[in-house]
Amino acid sequence: MFESLKEQPADKILALMAAYREDPRETKIDLGVGVYKDAEGKTPVMRAIKAAEQKVWETQDSKSYVGLAGDAAFSDAMISLVLGDAVARDTIAAAATPGGTGACRQAFELIRMARPGGRVFVSDPTWPNHLSILKFLNMEIVPYRYFDGETRAVNFDGMMADLADVTSDDVVLLHGCCHNPTGANLNLTQWQAVVDLLNDKGAVPMIDIAYQGFGDGLEEDAQGVRLVASSVPECLIAASCSKNFGVYRERTGLLMAIATDSSRRKLNQDTLNFLNRQNYSFPPDHGARIVTEVLTDATLRADWQAELEEVRLSMLGLREQLAAELQRLSGSDRFGFLAQHRGMFSRLGASPEQVETLRRDFGIYMVGDSRLNIAGLNKTSVPILADAIVKAGI
Ligand code: LMR
């Protein structure tokens, strides 16, 4: 049997992680995978997470199963975090999933069940794993223009022109904030125009929100999602806790399905439970439990928010430092977009050859499409990167 297996294409982001690890140069800089690193290059366990883990360790008296949708307290806490009170709670079905990827995977499977042969419109570019999972599930992908390679801002006219083709059988995948890989985001006026178009065409939005709190702030980053969720009849939302709670390896996420009215919620909830059962039965609980502790305990929550804000501001500071350093070295404003982008990533706009030069000659690792992880930088490495970018002729 095994001889029939075919090599699968390597995931570009994960392959880059491996290549970086094997590089013996001490001066190497990792701007690849989307993991937050502090000034010392460490990915710390957040203070509130550590405290919540201790609390759970002290009080948890069973490891028995929880439920197919996970703990309802986790769903409630996450729904409040992402949606505030924008949507009536009794219209929302939700299930815990292994990370944001798990939530995306379950959402895609739900779409395939509900709309066999339906298409999923995805931004060009998008997170490569969106495409990989959709292809694996044999679903039809339709890219829509999103990024303007010249201005490095959202190509909103292109996006709207391409989305004009959607029908009521289609799903439109949107990034809630901190677009991965570009760092270029919709403003609220643009979100409203997307909502109007979706309502006009009857297409269903699916929003992937993996970086809430990394862009303009916890509430600000949720504004687009809340606007969509409160304005369309149906919506899917895949939320990740990996980055904003720093619980990457605990695999903690939530899939929400918002129905037109509360009478339809039960079918959605049953479907989410069914999908969990088919794929892995009960979702992992540990990460969800500590996130719930953090969100529901006022002291832990305040400390988490304060630390998240430190993380956000440090990334913003690095963006500004990099843009200023490049301005100084290149004598041009063409890198100003780095300070405008939000979240962990920016697409630099370098060619694959230039990205390769950065890796080979300077030991600087970024994804081949020139996505760089801002959080992989620190005050010392910013001038080194800026110098290399200019020397590589970018
Ligand atoms: C990334 O885009 O680097 C992260 O979301 C990590 C991953 O799983 O790819």
Coordinates of C-alpha atoms and ligand atoms in Angstrom, one line a residue:
M1 CA 0.0 0.0 0.0
F2 CA 2.6 2.5 1.1
E3 CA 4.3 2.3 -2.3
S4 CA 1.3 4.1 -3.8
L5 CA 1.9 7.2 -1.7
K6 CA 3.1 10.3 -3.5
E7 CA 5.4 13.0 -2.1
Q8 CA 3.3 15.9 -1.1
P9 CA 4.6 19.5 -1.7
A10 CA 6.4 20.8 1.3
D11 CA 4.7 23.6 3.2
K12 CA 6.8 26.6 2.4
I13 CA 6.6 28.1 5.9
L14 CA 7.5 24.9 7.7
A15 CA 10.3 24.1 5.2
L16 CA 11.8 27.5 5.9
M17 CA 11.7 26.8 9.7
A18 CA 13.8 23.6 9.0
A19 CA 16.3 25.4 6.7
Y20 CA 16.8 28.1 9.3
R21 CA 17.4 25.6 12.1
E22 CA 20.1 23.9 9.9
D23 CA 22.0 27.2 9.1
P24 CA 25.1 27.2 11.2
R25 CA 25.6 31.0 11.0
E26 CA 25.4 32.8 14.3
T27 CA 24.2 36.0 12.7
K28 CA 21.2 34.4 11.0
I29 CA 17.8 36.1 11.5
D30 CA 14.5 34.2 11.4
L31 CA 11.7 36.2 9.9
G32 CA 9.8 33.1 8.7
V33 CA 7.1 31.4 10.7
G34 CA 4.5 33.6 12.4
V35 CA 5.6 33.2 16.0
Y36 CA 6.1 36.2 18.3
K37 CA 9.6 36.6 19.7
D38 CA 10.6 39.1 22.3
A39 CA 13.8 41.2 22.2
E40 CA 15.9 38.2 23.3
G41 CA 14.4 36.1 20.5
K42 CA 12.3 34.0 22.9
T43 CA 8.7 33.1 22.6
P44 CA 7.6 33.4 26.2
V45 CA 4.7 31.9 28.0
M46 CA 2.5 34.9 28.8
R47 CA 2.3 35.7 32.5
A48 CA -1.5 35.3 32.7
I49 CA -1.3 31.9 30.9
K50 CA 1.3 30.6 33.4
A51 CA -0.9 31.7 36.3
A52 CA -4.0 30.2 34.7
E53 CA -2.1 26.9 34.1
Q54 CA -1.1 26.8 37.8
K55 CA -4.7 27.4 38.8
V56 CA -6.0 24.6 36.5
W57 CA -3.2 22.3 37.8
E58 CA -4.3 23.0 41.4
T59 CA -8.0 22.7 40.9
Q60 CA -8.6 20.3 38.0
D61 CA -9.8 17.0 39.4
S62 CA -10.5 15.0 36.3
K63 CA -9.2 14.5 32.8
S64 CA -12.4 12.9 31.6
Y65 CA -14.0 14.0 28.3
V66 CA -15.7 17.3 28.1
G67 CA -18.0 17.4 25.1
L68 CA -17.9 17.3 21.4
A69 CA -18.0 21.1 21.1
G70 CA -15.6 21.5 24.0
D71 CA -16.4 23.5 27.1
A72 CA -19.3 25.9 26.7
A73 CA -17.5 28.4 28.9
F74 CA -14.7 28.6 26.4
S75 CA -17.1 29.2 23.5
D76 CA -18.9 31.9 25.5
A77 CA -15.6 33.6 26.5
M78 CA -14.3 33.6 22.9
I79 CA -17.6 34.7 21.4
S80 CA -17.5 37.7 23.6
L81 CA -13.9 38.4 22.8
V82 CA -14.4 38.2 19.0
L83 CA -17.9 39.5 18.6
G84 CA -18.6 41.5 21.8
D85 CA -22.4 41.9 21.8
A86 CA -22.7 42.5 18.1
V87 CA -24.6 39.3 17.4
A88 CA -27.5 37.7 19.4
R89 CA -25.9 34.8 21.3
D90 CA -28.8 32.4 20.5
T91 CA -28.0 32.5 16.8
I92 CA -24.3 31.4 17.3
A93 CA -23.3 27.7 17.2
A94 CA -19.7 27.2 18.2
A95 CA -17.2 24.4 18.7
A96 CA -13.6 24.3 20.0
T97 CA -11.1 23.1 17.5
P98 CA -7.4 22.2 17.4
G99 CA -6.1 25.8 16.7
G100 CA -7.2 28.2 14.1
T101 CA -6.2 25.7 11.4
G102 CA -8.6 23.2 12.9
A103 CA -11.4 25.8 12.8
C104 CA -10.6 26.6 9.1
R105 CA -10.6 22.9 8.3
Q106 CA -13.9 22.3 10.0
A107 CA -15.4 25.4 8.3
F108 CA -14.3 24.2 4.9
E109 CA -15.8 20.8 5.5
L110 CA -19.1 22.4 6.6
I111 CA -19.1 24.5 3.4
R112 CA -18.5 21.4 1.4
M113 CA -21.4 19.6 3.1
A114 CA -23.7 22.5 2.6
R115 CA -22.6 23.5 -0.9
P116 CA -21.2 20.6 -2.8
G117 CA -19.6 22.1 -5.8
G118 CA -19.7 25.6 -4.3
R119 CA -16.7 27.9 -4.7
V120 CA -14.6 29.6 -2.1
F121 CA -13.2 33.0 -3.0
V122 CA -9.8 33.6 -1.4
S123 CA -7.7 36.7 -1.4
D124 CA -4.6 36.6 -3.7
P125 CA -2.4 36.1 -1.8
T126 CA -3.7 34.3 1.3
W127 CA -2.2 32.1 4.0
P128 CA -0.8 29.1 1.9
N129 CA -2.5 26.6 4.2
H130 CA -5.9 27.9 3.3
L131 CA -5.2 26.9 -0.3
S132 CA -3.6 23.6 0.7
I133 CA -6.5 22.5 2.8
L134 CA -9.1 23.6 0.2
K135 CA -7.2 21.7 -2.5
F136 CA -7.0 18.6 -0.3
L137 CA -10.7 18.7 0.1
N138 CA -11.2 19.1 -3.7
M139 CA -13.0 22.4 -3.3
E140 CA -13.0 25.0 -6.0
I141 CA -10.9 28.0 -5.2
V142 CA -11.4 31.4 -6.9
P143 CA -8.7 34.0 -6.1
Y144 CA -9.7 37.6 -5.8
R145 CA -7.2 40.5 -6.2
Y146 CA -6.2 41.9 -2.8
F147 CA -2.7 43.4 -2.8
D148 CA -1.3 46.1 -4.9
G149 CA 2.3 45.2 -5.6
E150 CA 3.3 48.8 -6.3
T151 CA 1.7 50.6 -3.4
R152 CA 1.8 47.6 -1.0
A153 CA -1.7 48.5 0.1
V154 CA -5.0 46.8 -0.5
N155 CA -6.1 46.8 -4.2
F156 CA -9.7 47.5 -3.2
D157 CA -11.0 48.3 -6.6
G158 CA -9.5 45.0 -7.9
M159 CA -11.0 43.1 -4.9
M160 CA -14.5 44.5 -5.4
A161 CA -14.3 43.9 -9.2
D162 CA -13.4 40.3 -8.6
L163 CA -16.0 39.8 -5.9
A164 CA -18.7 41.1 -8.2
D165 CA -18.7 37.5 -9.6
V166 CA -19.8 35.8 -6.4
T167 CA -23.1 34.1 -6.3
S168 CA -25.4 32.9 -3.5
D169 CA -23.7 29.5 -3.7
D170 CA -20.3 30.9 -2.9
V171 CA -18.3 31.6 0.2
V172 CA -15.9 34.5 0.5
L173 CA -12.9 34.0 2.8
L174 CA -11.8 37.2 4.5
H175 CA -9.0 37.8 7.1
G176 CA -10.5 39.5 10.2
C177 CA -7.4 41.7 10.8
C178 CA -3.6 41.6 10.2
H179 CA -3.8 40.1 6.8
N180 CA -1.5 37.1 6.4
P181 CA 0.8 37.4 4.4
T182 CA 0.6 41.0 3.3
G183 CA -0.1 43.1 6.5
A184 CA -2.4 45.3 4.4
N185 CA -5.9 45.6 5.8
L186 CA -9.4 46.9 5.0
N187 CA -10.6 50.1 6.7
L188 CA -14.1 50.2 8.0
T189 CA -15.5 51.9 5.0
Q190 CA -14.1 49.1 2.9
W191 CA -15.5 46.5 5.2
Q192 CA -18.9 48.1 4.8
A193 CA -18.7 48.0 1.0
V194 CA -17.8 44.3 1.2
V195 CA -20.8 43.7 3.5
D196 CA -23.1 45.5 1.0
L197 CA -21.7 43.4 -1.9
L198 CA -22.1 40.1 0.1
N199 CA -25.7 41.1 1.0
D200 CA -26.4 42.1 -2.6
K201 CA -25.1 38.8 -4.0
G202 CA -26.2 36.5 -1.1
A203 CA -22.7 35.0 -0.7
V204 CA -21.7 33.8 2.7
P205 CA -18.6 35.2 4.4
M206 CA -16.1 33.1 6.3
I207 CA -13.7 35.1 8.4
D208 CA -10.4 33.8 9.7
I209 CA -9.2 35.9 12.7
A210 CA -5.9 34.7 14.0
Y211 CA -4.2 37.9 15.2
Q212 CA -6.8 39.8 17.2
G213 CA -4.9 42.3 19.4
F214 CA -1.8 42.4 17.2
G215 CA -2.9 45.2 14.9
D216 CA -4.6 48.3 16.3
G217 CA -5.9 46.8 19.6
L218 CA -8.2 44.0 20.8
E219 CA -11.4 45.9 20.1
E220 CA -10.2 47.7 17.0
D221 CA -9.1 44.5 15.4
A222 CA -12.5 43.0 15.8
Q223 CA -14.5 45.8 14.2
G224 CA -14.5 44.4 10.7
V225 CA -15.6 40.9 11.9
R226 CA -18.3 42.5 14.1
L227 CA -19.6 44.6 11.3
V228 CA -19.9 41.6 8.9
A229 CA -21.3 39.3 11.5
S230 CA -24.0 41.7 12.5
S231 CA -24.9 42.7 9.0
V232 CA -25.2 39.4 7.0
P233 CA -27.7 36.6 7.6
E234 CA -25.1 33.8 7.8
C235 CA -21.4 33.8 8.6
L236 CA -18.6 31.5 9.6
I237 CA -15.8 32.6 11.9
A238 CA -12.6 30.7 12.6
A239 CA -10.7 32.2 15.6
S240 CA -7.3 31.2 16.8
C241 CA -5.8 31.7 20.3
S242 CA -2.3 30.6 19.2
K243 CA -0.8 34.1 18.8
N244 CA -2.7 36.5 21.0
F245 CA -2.6 34.0 24.0
G246 CA 0.8 32.6 22.9
V247 CA -0.5 29.0 23.2
Y248 CA 0.7 27.9 19.8
R249 CA 1.4 24.2 20.7
E250 CA -1.8 23.8 22.8
R251 CA -3.8 24.0 19.6
T252 CA -6.6 26.2 20.7
G253 CA -9.3 27.7 18.4
L254 CA -13.0 28.1 17.9
L255 CA -15.3 27.8 15.0
M256 CA -18.5 29.9 15.1
A257 CA -21.4 29.5 12.7
I258 CA -23.9 32.4 12.9
A259 CA -27.4 31.6 11.6
T260 CA -30.2 33.8 10.4
D261 CA -32.2 33.2 13.5
S262 CA -32.1 31.1 16.7
S263 CA -34.3 28.3 15.2
R264 CA -31.5 27.4 12.9
R265 CA -28.8 27.3 15.5
K266 CA -29.4 23.7 16.6
L267 CA -28.7 22.2 13.2
N268 CA -25.5 24.2 12.9
Q269 CA -24.4 23.1 16.4
D270 CA -25.2 19.5 15.6
T271 CA -23.2 19.8 12.4
L272 CA -20.2 21.3 14.2
N273 CA -20.4 18.5 16.8
F274 CA -20.7 15.9 14.1
L275 CA -17.6 17.3 12.2
N276 CA -15.6 17.2 15.4
R277 CA -16.6 13.6 16.0
Q278 CA -15.6 12.6 12.5
N279 CA -12.2 14.2 12.6
Y280 CA -10.9 13.9 16.1
S281 CA -13.8 13.3 18.5
F282 CA -13.3 15.7 21.4
P283 CA -11.3 18.8 20.8
P284 CA -8.2 19.4 22.9
D285 CA -9.1 21.0 26.3
H286 CA -6.0 22.3 28.0
G287 CA -5.4 25.4 25.9
A288 CA -9.1 26.2 25.9
R289 CA -9.4 25.9 29.6
I290 CA -6.5 28.2 30.4
V291 CA -7.8 30.7 27.8
T292 CA -11.2 30.6 29.6
E293 CA -9.5 31.2 33.0
V294 CA -7.7 34.2 31.6
L295 CA -10.8 35.7 30.0
T296 CA -13.1 35.1 32.9
D297 CA -10.8 36.2 35.8
A298 CA -10.6 40.0 36.0
T299 CA -7.0 40.1 37.3
L300 CA -5.7 37.5 34.8
R301 CA -7.5 39.2 32.0
A302 CA -6.1 42.6 32.8
D303 CA -2.6 41.2 33.0
W304 CA -3.1 39.4 29.7
Q305 CA -4.4 42.5 28.0
A306 CA -1.5 44.5 29.3
E307 CA 1.1 42.0 28.0
L308 CA -0.7 41.7 24.7
E309 CA -0.6 45.5 24.4
E310 CA 3.2 45.4 25.1
V311 CA 3.6 42.8 22.3
R312 CA 1.5 44.9 19.9
L313 CA 3.4 48.1 20.7
S314 CA 6.7 46.5 20.4
M315 CA 5.8 45.2 16.9
L316 CA 4.6 48.7 16.0
G317 CA 7.9 50.2 17.2
L318 CA 9.9 47.7 15.1
R319 CA 7.8 48.6 12.1
E320 CA 8.5 52.3 12.6
Q321 CA 12.2 51.8 13.2
L322 CA 12.5 49.6 10.1
A323 CA 10.7 52.1 7.9
A324 CA 12.8 55.0 9.3
E325 CA 16.1 53.1 8.8
L326 CA 15.2 52.2 5.3
Q327 CA 14.2 55.7 4.6
R328 CA 17.6 56.8 5.8
L329 CA 19.6 54.2 3.9
S330 CA 17.7 54.3 0.7
G331 CA 16.9 58.0 0.7
S332 CA 13.4 57.2 -0.5
D333 CA 10.0 56.9 1.1
R334 CA 9.2 53.7 -0.7
F335 CA 9.3 51.6 2.4
G336 CA 6.8 53.7 4.3
F337 CA 4.2 51.0 3.9
L338 CA 6.0 49.0 6.6
A339 CA 4.8 51.5 9.2
Q340 CA 1.2 51.4 7.7
H341 CA 0.8 47.7 7.7
R342 CA -0.5 46.0 10.8
G343 CA 0.0 42.6 12.5
M344 CA 2.9 40.3 12.4
F345 CA 3.6 40.3 8.7
S346 CA 4.4 42.6 5.9
R347 CA 5.0 41.7 2.3
L348 CA 8.2 43.5 1.3
G349 CA 7.6 43.2 -2.4
A350 CA 11.0 41.6 -3.2
S351 CA 11.5 39.1 -6.0
P352 CA 12.2 35.4 -5.2
E353 CA 15.8 36.0 -6.3
Q354 CA 16.2 38.9 -3.9
V355 CA 14.7 36.8 -1.0
E356 CA 17.2 34.1 -1.9
T357 CA 20.0 36.7 -1.8
L358 CA 19.0 37.8 1.6
R359 CA 19.1 34.2 2.8
R360 CA 22.3 33.2 1.1
D361 CA 24.4 36.3 1.6
F362 CA 23.0 37.7 4.8
G363 CA 21.4 34.7 6.6
I364 CA 18.0 36.5 6.7
Y365 CA 15.1 34.1 6.3
M366 CA 11.7 35.2 5.1
V367 CA 9.0 33.4 3.1
G368 CA 9.7 33.2 -0.7
D369 CA 6.9 35.7 -1.5
S370 CA 8.9 38.2 0.7
R371 CA 6.6 38.0 3.7
L372 CA 8.6 39.0 6.8
N373 CA 7.7 38.4 10.4
I374 CA 8.1 41.7 12.1
A375 CA 8.1 40.0 15.5
G376 CA 11.3 38.1 14.5
L377 CA 13.2 41.4 14.6
N378 CA 14.6 43.4 17.5
K379 CA 16.1 46.8 17.9
T380 CA 19.6 45.4 17.0
S381 CA 18.6 43.4 14.0
V382 CA 16.5 46.1 12.4
P383 CA 19.5 48.1 11.0
I384 CA 21.1 44.8 9.9
L385 CA 18.0 43.9 7.9
A386 CA 17.6 47.4 6.5
D387 CA 21.2 47.4 5.3
A388 CA 20.7 43.9 3.7
I389 CA 17.5 45.0 2.0
V390 CA 19.3 48.0 0.4
K391 CA 22.4 46.0 -0.5
A392 CA 20.2 43.3 -2.1
G393 CA 18.8 46.0 -4.4
I394 CA 15.2 45.7 -3.1
Ligands
LMR1 C1 2.2 31.5 9.7 O1 1.5 31.9 8.8 O2 3.5 31.6 9.8 C2 1.5 30.9 10.9 O3 0.2 31.0 10.8 C3 2.0 29.5 11.3 C4 1.6 28.5 10.3 O4 1.0 27.5 10.8 O5 1.8 28.6 9.1

